[in-house]
Coordinates of C-alpha atoms in Angstrom, one line a residue:
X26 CA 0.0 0.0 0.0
X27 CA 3.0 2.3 0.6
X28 CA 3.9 2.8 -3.1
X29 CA 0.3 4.2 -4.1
X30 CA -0.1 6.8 -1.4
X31 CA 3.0 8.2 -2.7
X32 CA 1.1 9.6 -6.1
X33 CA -2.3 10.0 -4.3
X34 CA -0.4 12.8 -2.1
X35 CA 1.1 14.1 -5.5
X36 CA -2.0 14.3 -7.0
X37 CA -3.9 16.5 -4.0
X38 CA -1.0 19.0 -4.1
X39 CA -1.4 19.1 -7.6
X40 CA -5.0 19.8 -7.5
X41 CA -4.6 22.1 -4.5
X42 CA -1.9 24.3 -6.4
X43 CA -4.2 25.0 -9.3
X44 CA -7.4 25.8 -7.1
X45 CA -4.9 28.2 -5.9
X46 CA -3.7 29.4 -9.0
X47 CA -7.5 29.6 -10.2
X48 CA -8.7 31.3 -6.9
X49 CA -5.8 34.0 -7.7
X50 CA -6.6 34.9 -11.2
X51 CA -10.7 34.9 -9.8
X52 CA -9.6 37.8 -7.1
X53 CA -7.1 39.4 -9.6
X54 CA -9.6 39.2 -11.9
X55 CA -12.4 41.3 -9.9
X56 CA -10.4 43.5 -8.6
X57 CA -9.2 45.0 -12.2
X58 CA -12.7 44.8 -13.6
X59 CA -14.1 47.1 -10.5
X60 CA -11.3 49.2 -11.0
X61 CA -10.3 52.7 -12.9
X62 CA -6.4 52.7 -13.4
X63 CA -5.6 50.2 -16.4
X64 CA -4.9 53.6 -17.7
X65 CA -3.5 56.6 -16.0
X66 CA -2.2 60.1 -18.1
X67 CA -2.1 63.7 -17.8
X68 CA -3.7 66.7 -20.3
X69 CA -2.5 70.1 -20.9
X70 CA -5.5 71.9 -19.8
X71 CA -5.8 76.0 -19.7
X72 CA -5.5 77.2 -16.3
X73 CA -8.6 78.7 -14.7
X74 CA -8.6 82.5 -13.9
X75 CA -7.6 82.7 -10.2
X76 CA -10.5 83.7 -7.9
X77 CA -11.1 85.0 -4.1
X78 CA -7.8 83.6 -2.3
X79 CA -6.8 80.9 -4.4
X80 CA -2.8 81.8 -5.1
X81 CA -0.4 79.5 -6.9
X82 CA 0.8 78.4 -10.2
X83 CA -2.8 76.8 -10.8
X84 CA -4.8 79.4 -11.7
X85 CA -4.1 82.8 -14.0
X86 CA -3.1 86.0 -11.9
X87 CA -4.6 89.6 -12.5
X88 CA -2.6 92.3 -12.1
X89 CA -5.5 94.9 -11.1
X90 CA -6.2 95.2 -7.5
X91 CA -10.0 95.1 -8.5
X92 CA -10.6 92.2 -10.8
X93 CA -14.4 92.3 -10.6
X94 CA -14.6 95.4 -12.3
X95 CA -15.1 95.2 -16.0
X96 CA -14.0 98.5 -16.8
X97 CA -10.3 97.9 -15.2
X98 CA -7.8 96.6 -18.0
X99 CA -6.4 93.3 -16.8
X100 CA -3.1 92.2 -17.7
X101 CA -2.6 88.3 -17.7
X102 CA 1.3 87.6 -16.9
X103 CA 1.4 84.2 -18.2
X104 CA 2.6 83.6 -21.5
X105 CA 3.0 80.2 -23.5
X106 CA 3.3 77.3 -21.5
X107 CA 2.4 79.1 -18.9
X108 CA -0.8 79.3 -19.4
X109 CA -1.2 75.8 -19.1
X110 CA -1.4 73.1 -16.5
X111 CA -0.8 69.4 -16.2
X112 CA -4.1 67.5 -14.9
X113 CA -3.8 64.2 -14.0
X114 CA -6.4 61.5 -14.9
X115 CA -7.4 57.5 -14.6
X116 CA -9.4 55.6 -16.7
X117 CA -10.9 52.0 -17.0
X118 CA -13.5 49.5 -18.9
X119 CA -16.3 51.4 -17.3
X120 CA -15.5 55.3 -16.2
X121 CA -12.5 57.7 -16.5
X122 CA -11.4 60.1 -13.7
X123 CA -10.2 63.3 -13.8
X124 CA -8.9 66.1 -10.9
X125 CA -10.4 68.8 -10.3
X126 CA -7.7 72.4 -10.7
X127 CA -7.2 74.2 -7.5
X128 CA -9.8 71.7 -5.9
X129 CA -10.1 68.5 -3.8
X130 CA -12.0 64.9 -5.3
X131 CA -12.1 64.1 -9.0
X132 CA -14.8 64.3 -12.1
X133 CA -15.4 61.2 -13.3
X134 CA -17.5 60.2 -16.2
X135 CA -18.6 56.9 -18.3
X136 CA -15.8 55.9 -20.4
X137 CA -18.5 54.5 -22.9
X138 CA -19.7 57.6 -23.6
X139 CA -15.9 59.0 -24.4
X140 CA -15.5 55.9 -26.5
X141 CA -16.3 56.9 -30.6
X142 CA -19.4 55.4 -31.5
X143 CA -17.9 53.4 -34.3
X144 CA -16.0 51.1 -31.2
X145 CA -18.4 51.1 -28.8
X146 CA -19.5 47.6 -29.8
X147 CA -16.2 46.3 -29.2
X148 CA -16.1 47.6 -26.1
X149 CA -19.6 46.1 -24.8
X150 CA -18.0 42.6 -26.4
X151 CA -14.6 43.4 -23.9
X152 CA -16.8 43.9 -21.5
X153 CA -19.1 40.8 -22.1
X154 CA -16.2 39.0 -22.5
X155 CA -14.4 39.9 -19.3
X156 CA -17.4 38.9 -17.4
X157 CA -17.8 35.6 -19.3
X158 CA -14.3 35.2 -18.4
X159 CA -14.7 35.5 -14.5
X160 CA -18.3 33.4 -14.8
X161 CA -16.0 30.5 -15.8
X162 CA -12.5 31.1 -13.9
X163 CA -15.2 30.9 -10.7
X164 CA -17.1 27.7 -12.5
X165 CA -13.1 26.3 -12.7
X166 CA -12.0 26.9 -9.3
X167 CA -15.5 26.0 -8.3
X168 CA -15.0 22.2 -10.1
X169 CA -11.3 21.7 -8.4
X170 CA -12.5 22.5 -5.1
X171 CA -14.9 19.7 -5.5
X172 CA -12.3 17.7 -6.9
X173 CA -10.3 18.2 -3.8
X174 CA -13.1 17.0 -1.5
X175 CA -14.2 14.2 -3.3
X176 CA -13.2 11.0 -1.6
X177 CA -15.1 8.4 -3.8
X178 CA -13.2 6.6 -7.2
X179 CA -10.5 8.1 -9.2
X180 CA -12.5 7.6 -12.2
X181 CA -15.1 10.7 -10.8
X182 CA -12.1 12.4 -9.9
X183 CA -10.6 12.6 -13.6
X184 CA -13.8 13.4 -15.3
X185 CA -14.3 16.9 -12.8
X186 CA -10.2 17.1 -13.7
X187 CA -11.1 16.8 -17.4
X188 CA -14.1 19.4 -17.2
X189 CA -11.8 22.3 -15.1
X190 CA -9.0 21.9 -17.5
X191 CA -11.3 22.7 -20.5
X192 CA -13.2 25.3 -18.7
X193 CA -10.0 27.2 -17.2
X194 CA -8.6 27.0 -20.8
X195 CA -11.7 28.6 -22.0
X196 CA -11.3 31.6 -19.4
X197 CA -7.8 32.0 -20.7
X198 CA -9.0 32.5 -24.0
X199 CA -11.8 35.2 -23.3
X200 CA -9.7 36.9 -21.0
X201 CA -6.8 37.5 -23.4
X202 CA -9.4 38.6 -26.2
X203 CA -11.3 41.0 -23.7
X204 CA -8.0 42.5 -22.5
X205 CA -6.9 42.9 -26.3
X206 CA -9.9 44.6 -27.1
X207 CA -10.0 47.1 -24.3
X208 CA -6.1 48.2 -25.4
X209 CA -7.6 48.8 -28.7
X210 CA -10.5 50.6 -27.5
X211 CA -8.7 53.3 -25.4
X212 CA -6.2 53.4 -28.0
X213 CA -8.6 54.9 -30.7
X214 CA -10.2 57.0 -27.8
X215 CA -6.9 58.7 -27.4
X216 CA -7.0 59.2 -30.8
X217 CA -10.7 60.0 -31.6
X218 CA -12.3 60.9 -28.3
X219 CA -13.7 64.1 -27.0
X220 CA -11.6 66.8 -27.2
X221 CA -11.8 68.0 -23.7
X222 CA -11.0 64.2 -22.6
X223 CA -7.9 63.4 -25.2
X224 CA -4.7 62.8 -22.6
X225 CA -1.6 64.7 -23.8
X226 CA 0.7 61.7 -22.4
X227 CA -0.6 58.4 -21.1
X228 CA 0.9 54.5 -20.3
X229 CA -0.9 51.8 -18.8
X230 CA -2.1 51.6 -14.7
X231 CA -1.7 49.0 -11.9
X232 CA -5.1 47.5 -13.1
X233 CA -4.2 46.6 -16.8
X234 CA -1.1 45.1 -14.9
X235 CA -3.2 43.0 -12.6
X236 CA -5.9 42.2 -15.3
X237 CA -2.5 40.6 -17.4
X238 CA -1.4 38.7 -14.0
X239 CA -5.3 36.9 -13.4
X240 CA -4.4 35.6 -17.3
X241 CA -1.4 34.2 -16.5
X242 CA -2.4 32.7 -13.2
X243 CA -5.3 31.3 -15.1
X244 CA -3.3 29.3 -18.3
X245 CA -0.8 28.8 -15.1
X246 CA -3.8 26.4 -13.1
X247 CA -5.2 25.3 -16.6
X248 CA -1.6 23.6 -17.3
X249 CA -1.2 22.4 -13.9
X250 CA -4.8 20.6 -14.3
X251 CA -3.8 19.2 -17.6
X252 CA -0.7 18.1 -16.1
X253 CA -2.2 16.1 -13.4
X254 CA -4.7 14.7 -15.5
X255 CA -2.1 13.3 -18.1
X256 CA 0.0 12.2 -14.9
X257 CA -3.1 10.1 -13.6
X258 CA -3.6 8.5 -17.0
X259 CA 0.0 7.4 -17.5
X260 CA -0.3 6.2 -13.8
X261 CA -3.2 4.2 -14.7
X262 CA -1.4 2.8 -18.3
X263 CA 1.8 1.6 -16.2
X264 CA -0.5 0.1 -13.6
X265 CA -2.6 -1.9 -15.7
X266 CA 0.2 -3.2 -17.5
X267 CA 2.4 -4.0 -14.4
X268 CA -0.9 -6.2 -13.5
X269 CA -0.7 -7.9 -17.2
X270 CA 2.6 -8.7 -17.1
X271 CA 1.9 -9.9 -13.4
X272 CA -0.6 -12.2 -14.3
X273 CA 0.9 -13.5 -17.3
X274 CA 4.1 -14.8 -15.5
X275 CA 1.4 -15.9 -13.0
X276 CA -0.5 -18.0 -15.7
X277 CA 3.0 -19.7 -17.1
X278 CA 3.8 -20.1 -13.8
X279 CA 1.1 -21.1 -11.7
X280 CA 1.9 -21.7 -8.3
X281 CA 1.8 -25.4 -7.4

């Protein structure tokens, strides 16, 4: 009996370290899609005049002592540049964020309605995609935590194995095409958006990062479940034909 433990040990820490992979990529997963920083930027925007006692370099100075009167002349001293300000901003699949000059908090607004209307249906299939994608890494992790806790034959054992393979490979799959499409998305949005929205420089965010790292934790569990499943199988060829070759010599032989 000692030699068979052995593998059945092998096999449960197999199974455990894909439900871990798989519960991973689930949380990673989540956590991009409920976020707004797969892609963060700034835009040159005109800096507003400067009001009451807000001083600084975000606002526009007045050199008249009496700026409410619309007969004084008003001189503005910025020039160029100047006359400009850097405001930072975050975007993801569903709203973009933007701060507010010389204020606390942020404006945030749908990113589907920044999107040009020619992409938006890509977007709603990056979207449905990335939710199809989670739907099945949770099915997945879902089937090898059954697996885990199932104590009856082998047999049942290898046909959940099968199924989570399949289905974890499936995840993989969407969530490399939804990712794929929402890089293309915001990519023409830079290009085509609203003009008040378009980001003078920009690069990808924690989130798109984290979105990338639930795909590679999800093939990661998929080829650790197809590896244990094709380890089992082999497991049960050599058996079966160490017990043929057994009871061959056994028929020549017969014990007297």
């Amino acid at each position: 009996r000692m030699p068979d433990s052995v593998p059945a040990a092998d096999r449960r820490q197999r199974a455990s370290a894909a439900f871990s992979l798989s519960f991973l990529s689930l949380a990673f997963s989540i956590t991009a899609l409920s976020s707004s920083y797969w892609c963060e930027g700034t835009r040159k925007v005109a800096k507003p005049f400067c009001t009451g006692q807000s001083k600084g370099d975000h606002c526009i100075r007045f050199n008249s002592p009496d700026a409410n009167n619309s007969n004084a002349v008003q001189y503005i001293w910025e020039t160029g540049d100047d006359k400009f300000v850097d405001q930072k901003f975050h975007a993801g699949i569903w709203y973009s964020c933007e701060e507010i000059i010389n204020e606390e908090g942020e404006k945030c607004r749908s990113f589907i309605s920044l999107t040009p209307a020619a992409d938006r249906g890509v977007l709603w299939l990056s979207i449905v995609a990335e939710l199809l994608y989670i739907i099945l890494l949770l099915t997945g992790a879902i089937l090898m935590s059954v697996e885990m806790c199932y104590y009856s034959t082998v047999i049942d054992g290898l046909k959940i194995n099968a199924f989570s393979a399949v289905v974890t490979v499936l995840a993989g799959l969407l969530g490399m095409v939804a990712h794929m499409m929402y890089t293309t998305v915001f990519q023409m949005t830079v290009n085509l958006g609203p003009e008040d929205w378009r980001p003078h420089t920009w690069d990808y965010g924690w989130s798109y990062c984290l979105a990338w790292a639930s795909f590679a934790c999800c093939m990661a569990a998929a080829v650790t479940t197809i590896n244990k499943y094709t380890k089992t199988i082999l497991e049960f060829k050599h058996k079966r034909k160490t017990l043929e070759r057994s009871l061959k010599i056994k028929y020549k032989f017969p014990d007297h």
